[in-house]
Every structure is written in structure tokens, then in C-alpha cells.
Amino acid sequence: MAHTIALSLWEYCIMGSSPQEATPKLGKFPQYKKSSHNQSTFSPYAPPIIQSAFDRTRQNLFEDKFVPWKFHPRNSPFEPSLDHQIFIHHVYVQQNRTESKNASRPLAREVDESYTLSITENGAVRITAVSSSGVLYALETFTQLFYQHSQSTSGVYTPYAPVTITDKPKFPHRGLNLDVARNYYPKHDILRTINALAWNKFNRLHLHITDSQSWPLEIPALPDLAIKGAYRKDLFYSPQDLQDIQQYGVARGIEVIVEIDMPGHTASIALSDPDLIAAFNVQPGWVKYGNEPPTGQLKLNSPAVYAFLEKLWNDLLPRVSPYSAYFHTGGDEVNLEAYNLDPTVRSNLSSVIKPFLQKLVDFNHDKLRAKGLTPIVWEEMLLTWNLTLGSDVIVQTWLSDEAVAQTVAKGHKALVGNYNLWYLDCGKGQWIDFYPASAANAYPFNDYCTPTKNWRLIYSYDPLSGIPPNATHLVLGGEVHMWSEQTDGVNLDDMVWPRASAAGEVLWSGAKNEAGENRSQIEASPRLSEIRERMVQRGVRAGPIQPVFCTQNGTQCAL
């Protein structure tokens, strides 16, 4: 029988190893109590990431005020009695190994993210983990076991004790790709998104930070890029902004991966450096030269382009490498016709263009490797252009499940994210305007990936579908994608959450259960509704997935 355990006095006794010791040695750290002065002290051996995680855990536990009335029959007395409570007085955390030197910027599978969390019937709590990442996930799970009592303002309770949870992720790369170039997002929107990613046990935020429409990233060595390329002179991310985002992510177990897409999706460079871009903003008839307006791609055989890239990488990469092991160089949707208008190429033949493209990718990736960064590219570089890529290069697939199978068959590590299943922008209709002469052909104005990808479809996606057993290790995980033609900070939360939570569970637990069966949406639905409520309590305006009638009445909304 489960016991109701209240948490009103909060003391931390962290156990870990001194970084000076080769063999882990257990040692008791100073305690931290909930009190009026609300201060804490820690041993110098406690990593800062753990210290800040404990502070956030305490804040979330006592300030969420999440009363789960939506998950019990209407007007039912679901809350425990306030009499005869068992209190938790200590939370013990044991990290079994010292942090690796790359803990804040790990490669996939470089960090053990597993943890064990136990709460006894007497209120004893113990967390064990190998890494600080595991501690962070355990603390997040811990908070999600507790609820606010509607008749108490000073404590929270869990109905689940005694409980032991041993958990680890299925995939090491669990990410969201956020396009911040087509529409600008203030920094606070990105930080709020990092919070939500951490609550859902993601570990990567991929920032698609530049595109043809705008260049909102300040490069001090190339100041006009942002001054002229941003939508407005103040709508860009300064070096301090980028560092703030990166550090905020690291503190929450989220590695921020920056993407500078090229040679396509680079038209905004022409606003500061017109000589670097071919086929810039062709009007009318832009559709021949690009997927979206404005058209424009980096010239492929121009010494000036390489001089530009030299300055770009020398400025940006040293600022990225302390916080991430990866950098994304793009490579999708390269338009052949644009190179007919490139005076350094003057051809739309792939046989002519491919050697120039290979040279560009080799140059960029050598620069990345020199700074200790692992390159990521979109699938077209491998599967459309058949470029020779280093064995370290990770290929991000998006067009099909077959692309994943083809990528691993070539021996490359792959990220999944089929646009038919994991693109969150789909279903809003066309954002392009149509003249009367062309409107009839475009009716009913569906977008390229309609319909909307609802959470059930997202949850049904198996990243390992069609992958032979001897190649599954090459699928590192995946990303759910938020392209921003029709999204900005106003509707971001509702566009991403809680649908991304469904992808997060697939990436953490896998699409199949231990019996090899597809996971049940009947079981997932109440979990998704509950994490949505917790996100709302914490300031993320995630939309509901069902009316309250359904969450209050078990499976009465099931077929």
C-alpha cells in the first residue's frame, strides 16, 4: 500500500567524490534547509550545475502550486488527510564518479545519463547517478512525484511512496530544432524553451540561427552582417546573448548547437556583402531559384567567400566550442539554377557544382575540427550530393525514414526527424500570398507538409523503423523541428508544447516497450496532460490535449 509523504522541511545532504581523488570517496556536504532567509551552502566539491539544480528543484517543489484536480473524478476527495504525515527531512544524492572534462559539452554516449531514485515509506530519499546529468534527471523526476495540497500552503505531498525508479534514456541525442531567423525570438523566449526542454528530459537545443530572411547573430569581426542583416538594428543576438543562452543550457543539461546553414539559405549575407551571394532576391519568378524568398546562395568558387568564412569561423567557433561538442553547417535545399547566375560557376549541372561543394564542406569541417567541434550536416550533403564526409560527421535526416536507413548503411551516425511526423510548423497553411491568377491553383492553400502533426502521430514515430539490428547504434536520436515562418514568441509555447513532449518520451523511452510492442497512447495521454499542467504552472503556455472531462474520467474518452 502506498504511503502519502509530505515534504515541508527540505535539507540536502549531497554525497559525492572530491575531484582531487582518483578513487571516489564519499563525503557529507553541508545541509540546506527551507527557511525564511532561503540561503544555501555547499561543499566546494559540489559542481555548480548540481548546486543550481537543487535550488531550482526546491523552487519548483514549493512554488509550482500544482493541485491535480483535473486528474480525479469531479469534486472527489482525492487529497490525503493532513493528519499523521510522514515528512522527508533529507535528500541524499550520490554521484558515483567525478565529472568528465567534457561534461558540459559531451558527445553522444560520452556521458552516462542513468539514475536511480528511491523514496521509502519512512520518507528517506536517495538519488544515485554516475553523472551530473543523471542527477538533474533524477531531481526532475522527483519534483514530478509531488503535488500541492489545496488545504496547505507550506508543503507538498506524494501519493507514490514507497517507490524506486531506475531510468536511463534510449537515445543520447534528444533535441528541438528552433528556427530563430525567419522570425526573431527575444532571448527570454529561448531561455523559457530551454527550461521546458529540461523538464521533458531533452538534452539538445539546435538553434537554426541564420537564414535567407535574416542574419540575427552578431559577428564582431563582420559587424555589418547583423547590423544590415537583422530585421531591425537591435534584433540580433550579441556575443553576450549567445553566451547567456549557452550557459543557461549547460546549467540545465541542455547542449546548445548552433547552425549556420550554407551554401543555401544565405541570402541575408547579401545585405552586407552583395558580392558573396549568387542569384540574390530574384524577382519575379523567385521560385525557380529557391524554395522561399529571398533567393540567394553563397558563390561556390569565389576567393572572397573563403576570406569571409575564415573571419566568420575565427570569430564564432571559439565562442561556441566551450559549450558544445557540435556545430551544424547546414547543406539542405541547394538550388542548382542559382549557380547559372553565379559568375564563378555558370552552370546548373550537378557534375560541375559537386567539386565546388565538396571543397566548401571540407574547408568548413576542417575549421570545426581544429576547434574540437564535430560537424553536423543535413542529409542532402550525403544522399543527394554524395559528398565524401568524414567519419565523424553526423547526418541529420528529415525527408524520409529511408534516408535514415541509407545514412547508416553508409556508416554514418544519423539523427531522425521525418518531416511527415516531427515537423511542428505543419498544418497552418501557406504563408505565401497568391495573385488572383495563381490563387486557383494553390487553393485550398495548404502548406507543403499539411496536416498538423498531432501528438499521437508524433508519439507513433519509431526512430529505429527499418534499421537493421546491427546498425541501430548509429541512430543517435533525433530532433523535433519548429520552423518559424508563422511562429514567433507570441505563439511559440503552444506550437511546441506539449507536442514536443511526445517526441521527448519517444527519445527517452523508445517507441517500443520491453515486450517490443508499440507504446500505448492510452497510457501516455494522462502523462502528457500532467506535464502540460506542470509547464503551465511554471510559465510555459502549452495548450491542452483534451477537455478536462477526459482527464477526470480515466478511459471514457478512448475507443
C-alpha positions as a printed Julia matrix, in Angstrom:
559×3 Matrix{Float64}:
   0.0    0.0     0.0
   1.34   3.44   -0.97
   2.0    5.95    1.76
   1.35   9.66    1.47
   4.55  11.5     2.3
   4.71  15.24    2.83
   7.71  17.4     2.08
   7.82  20.56    4.1
  11.35  20.59    5.56
  13.98  20.45    2.85
  17.56  19.5     3.67
  20.22  18.49    1.2
  22.92  16.02    2.11
  24.86  15.52   -1.07
  27.36  12.71   -1.25
  29.97  12.74   -3.95
  33.64  12.5    -4.72
  36.36  15.07   -4.41
  37.77  15.99   -7.8
  41.24  15.6    -6.32
  40.66  11.92   -5.52
  41.33   9.28   -8.15
  39.07   6.86   -6.26
  35.59   8.19   -5.4
  35.34   8.96   -1.72
  32.0    9.55   -0.03
  31.74  12.75    1.95
  28.85  14.61    3.52
  28.19  18.06    2.16
  26.65  20.86    4.25
  22.87  20.8     4.62
  20.39  23.24    3.17
  17.04  23.9     4.87
  13.91  25.61    3.75
  13.82  28.73    5.86
  12.9   32.39    5.89
  16.32  33.54    4.71
  16.28  30.99    1.87
  20.05  30.6     1.54
  22.18  27.55    0.88
  25.79  26.5     1.26
  27.56  23.62   -0.46
  30.85  21.83   -0.3
  33.39  23.15   -2.8
  33.29  19.66   -4.32
  29.67  20.1    -5.4
  29.62  21.05   -9.1
  27.85  24.37   -9.76
  25.41  22.53  -12.03
  24.27  20.47   -9.01
  24.04  23.49   -6.73
  21.79  25.37   -9.15
  19.73  22.25   -9.84
  18.99  21.87   -6.14
  17.86  25.48   -5.93
  15.54  25.03   -8.92
  14.19  21.78   -7.5
  13.31  23.46   -4.25
  11.69  26.37   -6.07
   9.64  24.11   -8.33
   8.51  21.91   -5.44
   7.27  24.74   -3.27
   6.23  27.34   -5.82
   4.52  25.3    -8.57
   1.28  25.11   -6.57
   0.11  22.26   -8.79
  -3.11  20.8    -7.38
  -4.02  17.84   -9.63
  -7.8   18.23   -9.52
  -8.06  17.7   -13.28
  -6.88  14.12  -12.87
  -9.52  12.89  -10.43
 -13.3   12.49  -10.7
 -15.24  15.7   -10.38
 -15.42  17.02   -6.8
 -13.9   13.82   -5.4
 -11.91  13.88   -2.11
  -8.67  12.78   -3.73
  -6.26  14.56   -1.4
  -4.73  12.83    1.62
  -5.51  13.78    5.2
  -3.21  16.36    6.74
  -3.1   14.25    9.9
  -0.34  11.71   10.61
   2.02  12.9     7.91
   5.44  11.41    7.24
   7.99  14.09    6.41
  11.06  13.99    4.22
  13.92  15.64    6.07
  16.88  14.72    3.91
  17.56  14.04    0.26
  20.8   12.13   -0.27
  22.5   12.36   -3.65
  25.42  10.15   -4.5
  27.34  10.8    -7.71
  29.47   7.74   -8.23
  32.15   9.25  -10.42
  33.86  12.57  -10.84
  32.69  14.65  -13.76
  34.4   14.07  -17.08
  36.26  17.02  -18.54
  33.65  17.22  -21.32
  30.61  17.0   -19.05
  29.35  20.43  -20.14
  29.81  19.7   -23.86
  29.5   15.93  -24.28
  29.43  13.94  -27.45
  26.61  11.45  -27.77
  27.08   8.49  -25.42
  30.03  10.17  -23.73
  28.04  10.73  -20.53
  26.11   8.12  -18.54
  22.7    9.73  -18.05
  21.16   6.98  -15.89
  19.9    7.45  -12.36
  18.13   5.68   -9.52
  15.66   7.46   -7.25
  14.09   5.87   -4.2
  11.62   7.12   -1.58
  10.97   4.76    1.3
   7.75   4.52    3.29
   9.57   6.33    6.09
  10.43   9.28    3.88
  14.08   8.51    3.2
  15.11   9.75   -0.26
  18.23   8.63   -2.1
  19.43   9.52   -5.57
  22.36   7.76   -7.18
  23.83   8.66  -10.56
  27.1    8.44  -12.4
  26.99  11.98  -13.82
  25.56  15.37  -13.02
  23.2   14.82  -15.96
  21.75  11.8   -14.2
  21.35  13.84  -11.02
  19.46  16.53  -12.96
  17.04  13.99  -14.44
  16.51  12.36  -11.05
  15.7   15.7    -9.45
  13.23  16.5   -12.23
  11.55  13.11  -11.74
  11.49  13.8    -8.01
   9.59  17.06   -8.48
   7.07  15.34  -10.76
   6.13  12.92   -7.97
   4.81  15.75   -5.77
   1.64  17.84   -5.68
   0.42  20.86   -3.8
  -2.28  20.16   -1.21
  -5.17  22.57   -1.69
  -5.55  22.96    2.08
  -1.88  23.62    2.79
   0.32  26.48    1.69
   3.61  25.29    3.16
   4.19  21.8     1.83
   3.71  19.3    -0.94
   2.96  15.59   -0.89
   3.49  12.47   -2.97
   0.99   9.58   -3.13
   3.54   7.28   -4.77
   5.84   6.25   -1.91
   7.41   3.82   -1.42
   8.86   3.89   -4.9
  12.13   3.07   -6.64
  12.76   4.36  -10.15
  15.73   3.26  -12.2
  15.86   5.01  -15.54
  18.06   5.92  -18.46
  17.47   7.28  -21.96
  17.13   5.15  -25.06
  18.85   7.72  -27.28
  21.72  10.07  -26.38
  20.59  12.92  -28.67
  17.15  14.3   -27.76
  16.63  17.67  -29.31
  14.47  20.51  -30.53
  15.47  22.45  -33.65
  14.29  26.05  -33.27
  14.44  28.41  -36.24
  15.17  31.9   -34.87
  15.97  33.52  -38.23
  12.69  33.61  -40.16
  11.05  35.28  -37.18
  13.07  36.76  -34.34
  12.73  35.44  -30.79
  13.76  37.56  -27.8
  16.32  35.85  -25.62
  13.81  35.22  -22.84
  11.71  33.07  -25.2
  14.72  30.88  -25.91
  15.58  30.59  -22.22
  11.99  29.63  -21.41
  12.18  26.96  -24.1
  15.39  25.61  -22.54
  13.53  25.31  -19.23
  10.77  23.28  -20.85
  13.28  21.07  -22.66
  14.95  20.26  -19.34
  11.61  19.42  -17.67
  10.95  16.96  -20.52
  14.44  15.41  -20.31
  15.67  16.66  -23.67
  19.39  17.41  -23.84
  19.91  19.36  -27.07
  18.68  22.71  -28.41
  19.61  23.16  -32.06
  19.44  26.85  -32.98
  18.92  27.4   -36.71
  20.24  30.89  -36.15
  20.64  32.36  -39.67
  18.74  32.03  -42.94
  17.93  33.88  -46.15
  15.38  36.14  -44.49
  17.62  37.49  -41.71
  21.0   37.21  -40.03
  20.27  37.87  -36.33
  23.68  36.82  -34.99
  26.3   39.43  -34.22
  29.78  38.58  -35.52
  32.13  41.29  -34.19
  34.7   40.53  -36.9
  31.96  41.09  -39.51
  29.79  43.74  -37.85
  27.64  44.6   -40.86
  26.25  41.05  -41.01
  23.86  41.68  -38.12
  23.59  45.46  -38.49
  22.3   45.11  -42.04
  21.09  41.51  -41.99
  18.84  41.57  -38.92
  15.22  42.66  -39.35
  15.95  45.69  -37.2
  19.22  47.04  -35.9
  18.53  45.84  -32.37
  17.01  42.45  -33.23
  20.09  40.3   -33.05
  21.91  38.08  -30.57
  25.08  39.7   -29.25
  28.08  37.59  -28.17
  26.85  38.06  -24.6
  23.34  36.9   -25.57
  24.72  33.77  -27.18
  26.91  33.04  -24.17
  23.95  33.58  -21.83
  21.89  31.09  -23.84
  24.72  28.56  -23.9
  25.45  28.84  -20.18
  21.77  28.71  -19.3
  21.54  25.49  -21.28
  24.62  23.92  -19.7
  23.24  24.58  -16.21
  20.1   22.64  -17.16
  21.72  19.79  -19.07
  20.87  21.26  -22.48
  23.69  21.46  -25.02
  23.06  24.35  -27.44
  24.08  23.51  -31.01
  24.46  26.44  -33.41
  23.7   26.08  -37.12
  24.96  28.39  -39.86
  23.25  26.91  -42.93
  25.18  27.1   -46.23
  25.59  27.4   -49.15
  21.84  27.71  -49.49
  19.72  29.75  -47.08
  22.34  32.53  -47.08
  20.67  35.39  -48.98
  20.77  37.69  -45.92
  24.57  37.89  -46.31
  23.99  39.92  -49.47
  22.59  42.79  -47.41
  26.1   43.41  -46.07
  28.28  41.63  -48.65
  26.46  41.52  -52.0
  29.5   40.19  -53.89
  29.36  36.91  -51.93
  25.88  35.82  -52.99
  24.62  34.49  -56.32
  21.02  34.94  -57.53
  20.11  37.35  -54.77
  16.39  38.15  -54.42
  15.38  37.28  -57.96
  12.0   38.91  -58.62
   9.66  37.96  -60.18
   9.99  34.21  -60.61
  11.88  33.56  -57.39
  10.53  30.03  -57.19
  12.99  28.93  -59.91
  15.96  29.91  -57.75
  14.93  28.97  -54.24
  12.33  27.29  -52.03
  11.47  30.59  -50.34
  12.05  34.27  -50.97
  14.51  35.89  -50.93
  16.66  33.73  -53.15
  20.41  33.69  -52.87
  23.27  31.26  -52.23
  26.95  31.59  -51.44
  29.07  31.75  -54.56
  30.93  28.47  -54.78
  34.22  29.4   -56.45
  34.93  32.82  -55.05
  38.1   33.58  -53.04
  36.14  36.36  -51.32
  33.72  33.77  -49.92
  36.56  31.82  -48.31
  38.04  35.01  -46.86
  34.62  35.75  -45.4
  34.31  32.26  -43.94
  37.78  32.5   -42.44
  36.72  35.58  -40.5
  33.37  34.04  -39.58
  34.82  30.83  -38.16
  37.72  32.54  -36.39
  35.23  34.76  -34.58
  32.37  32.37  -33.87
  33.86  28.93  -33.27
  35.98  29.86  -30.22
  32.8   31.23  -28.63
  30.83  28.07  -29.37
  33.36  25.35  -28.55
  33.44  25.81  -24.73
  29.74  24.94  -24.55
  29.09  22.39  -27.29
  30.81  19.47  -28.93
  28.9   20.07  -32.18
  28.38  22.64  -34.91
  25.85  22.39  -37.75
  26.93  23.59  -41.19
  23.57  23.0   -42.91
  23.62  21.93  -46.56
  19.93  21.45  -47.32
  17.96  22.6   -50.37
  20.88  23.72  -52.54
  19.32  25.14  -55.71
  21.04  24.21  -58.98
  19.59  27.04  -61.05
  21.08  29.67  -58.76
  24.54  28.64  -59.92
  23.69  29.52  -63.52
  23.72  33.07  -62.14
  26.96  32.59  -60.2
  29.75  34.12  -62.3
  32.27  31.81  -60.62
  30.36  28.68  -61.7
  27.9   29.49  -64.55
  26.34  26.04  -64.59
  23.33  24.21  -63.21
  24.92  20.79  -63.71
  25.46  18.82  -60.54
  28.65  17.34  -62.01
  30.08  20.86  -62.23
  28.77  22.05  -58.88
  29.69  18.99  -56.79
  33.5   19.55  -56.68
  32.97  23.14  -55.52
  30.53  21.94  -52.89
  32.97  19.3   -51.69
  35.69  21.94  -51.35
  33.37  24.18  -49.31
  32.33  21.4   -46.93
  35.93  20.22  -46.47
  37.06  23.76  -45.67
  34.28  24.32  -43.13
  34.68  20.97  -41.42
  38.44  21.34  -41.12
  37.84  24.64  -39.33
  35.36  22.95  -36.97
  37.67  20.07  -36.16
  40.51  22.46  -35.41
  38.33  23.87  -32.61
  37.33  20.43  -31.31
  33.86  20.5   -32.85
  32.05  17.62  -34.55
  30.24  18.61  -37.77
  26.55  18.02  -38.42
  25.03  18.35  -41.91
  21.6   17.96  -43.45
  21.04  14.71  -45.33
  21.35  16.18  -48.83
  25.11  16.54  -48.45
  25.4   12.75  -48.2
  22.37  11.38  -50.01
  21.72  13.92  -52.79
  25.22  15.18  -53.5
  27.07  12.03  -52.4
  29.86  14.1   -50.92
  32.76  12.45  -49.13
  32.2   13.22  -45.47
  34.47  12.48  -42.56
  33.55   9.5   -40.41
  32.87  11.9   -37.54
  30.19  13.83  -39.43
  26.63  13.36  -38.15
  23.9   13.39  -40.78
  20.57  14.97  -39.88
  17.79  13.34  -41.88
  14.4   14.92  -42.49
  12.87  13.79  -45.77
  12.03  10.13  -45.05
  12.67   7.04  -42.95
  14.5    5.64  -45.95
  17.02   8.46  -45.58
  17.87   7.2   -42.09
  18.43   3.67  -43.39
  20.55   4.93  -46.28
  22.65   7.09  -43.95
  23.51   4.3   -41.52
  24.09   1.92  -44.43
  26.89   4.28  -45.48
  28.33   4.01  -41.97
  27.37   7.46  -40.73
  25.69   8.37  -37.47
  22.19   9.72  -38.05
  19.63  11.97  -36.41
  15.98  11.38  -37.24
  13.15  13.88  -37.67
  10.93  12.88  -40.61
   9.01  15.99  -41.68
   5.87  13.91  -42.15
   5.86  13.18  -38.42
   8.09  15.55  -36.42
   7.69  18.98  -38.06
   5.73  21.17  -35.68
   5.12  24.0   -38.16
   2.92  21.93  -40.45
  -0.8   22.44  -40.95
  -1.04  26.24  -40.7
  -1.48  26.71  -44.43
   0.53  28.72  -46.92
   2.36  31.82  -45.77
   2.99  32.88  -49.38
   0.47  35.35  -50.86
  -1.12  34.49  -54.2
  -2.17  36.83  -57.0
  -5.66  36.17  -58.4
  -4.2   34.46  -61.47
  -2.39  31.84  -59.37
  -4.75  31.53  -56.42
  -6.97  28.9   -58.02
  -4.06  26.51  -58.48
  -2.98  27.0   -54.87
  -6.46  26.5   -53.36
  -7.12  25.47  -50.55
  -3.7   26.95  -49.7
  -2.27  24.02  -47.81
   1.35  24.18  -46.78
   3.93  21.67  -48.03
   3.59  19.35  -45.04
  -0.07  19.59  -44.08
  -1.8   18.29  -41.96
  -0.78  19.33  -38.45
   1.36  16.69  -36.76
  -0.69  15.94  -33.66
   0.9   14.44  -30.59
  -0.43  10.96  -31.3
   1.24  10.91  -34.71
   4.45  12.26  -33.16
   4.27   9.57  -30.47
   3.83   6.83  -33.1
   7.18   7.58  -34.76
   9.83   4.91  -34.28
  13.33   6.3   -34.88
  14.59   2.76  -35.5
  11.97   1.83  -38.09
  13.62  -0.04  -40.94
  17.06  -0.03  -39.32
  18.78  -3.43  -39.15
  19.78  -4.55  -35.64
  23.49  -4.28  -36.41
  23.12  -0.57  -37.28
  20.78   0.75  -34.59
  23.75   2.1   -32.64
  24.32   4.59  -35.47
  20.95   6.24  -34.82
  21.93   8.71  -32.12
  18.43  10.02  -31.64
  16.6   12.88  -33.25
  15.06  16.29  -33.16
  11.56  17.65  -33.41
  11.52  20.77  -35.59
   9.98  24.21  -35.15
  10.38  26.21  -38.36
   9.22  29.74  -37.81
   7.61  31.18  -40.94
   4.37  31.51  -38.95
   5.63  31.29  -35.39
   7.29  33.79  -33.08
   7.49  34.36  -29.34
   3.74  35.03  -29.09
   2.64  31.53  -30.14
   5.87  29.59  -29.62
   4.82  27.73  -26.47
   1.56  26.47  -27.91
   3.2   25.44  -31.18
   5.9   23.4   -29.45
   4.33  22.14  -26.23
   3.12  19.62  -25.32
   3.54  18.0   -28.75
   7.31  18.06  -28.34
   6.84  16.25  -25.04
   5.55  13.26  -27.02
   8.76  13.22  -29.06
  10.74  13.61  -25.85
   9.19  10.47  -24.41
   9.95   8.52  -27.59
  13.57   9.66  -27.48
  13.9    8.88  -23.78
  11.98   5.59  -23.57
  11.93   4.38  -27.18
   8.9    3.78  -29.36
   8.58   0.17  -28.17
   8.03  -1.22  -24.7
  10.04  -4.06  -23.17
   7.86  -6.59  -24.98
   8.66  -4.98  -28.35
   5.15  -3.57  -28.7
   4.23  -0.01  -29.67
   3.77   2.13  -26.58
   0.16   2.85  -25.72
  -1.22   6.34  -26.22
  -3.89   5.43  -23.66
  -1.11   5.29  -21.06
   0.79   8.25  -22.49
  -2.15  10.63  -22.65
  -2.53  11.3   -18.91
   1.26  11.72  -18.59
   1.22  14.25  -21.38
  -1.69  16.14  -19.84
   0.06  16.22  -16.47
   3.39  17.51  -17.79
   1.39  20.13  -19.67
  -0.18  21.29  -16.4
   3.22  21.47  -14.73
   4.63  23.5   -17.62
   1.72  25.92  -17.42
   2.32  26.33  -13.69
   5.93  27.2   -14.47
   5.08  29.84  -17.06
   5.01  27.92  -20.35
   1.72  28.5   -22.19
   1.32  24.95  -23.52
  -2.05  24.01  -24.98
  -4.36  21.27  -23.67
  -4.68  17.97  -25.47
  -8.13  17.04  -24.15
 -11.09  18.54  -22.3
 -10.99  18.16  -18.53
 -13.81  15.61  -18.74
 -11.35  13.15  -20.29
  -8.58  13.64  -17.73
 -11.1   13.32  -14.89
 -12.67  10.13  -16.14
  -9.95   7.66  -17.0
 -10.51   5.96  -20.34
 -14.01   7.24  -21.04
 -12.63   9.23  -23.99
 -10.97   6.16  -25.54
 -12.11   3.96  -28.41
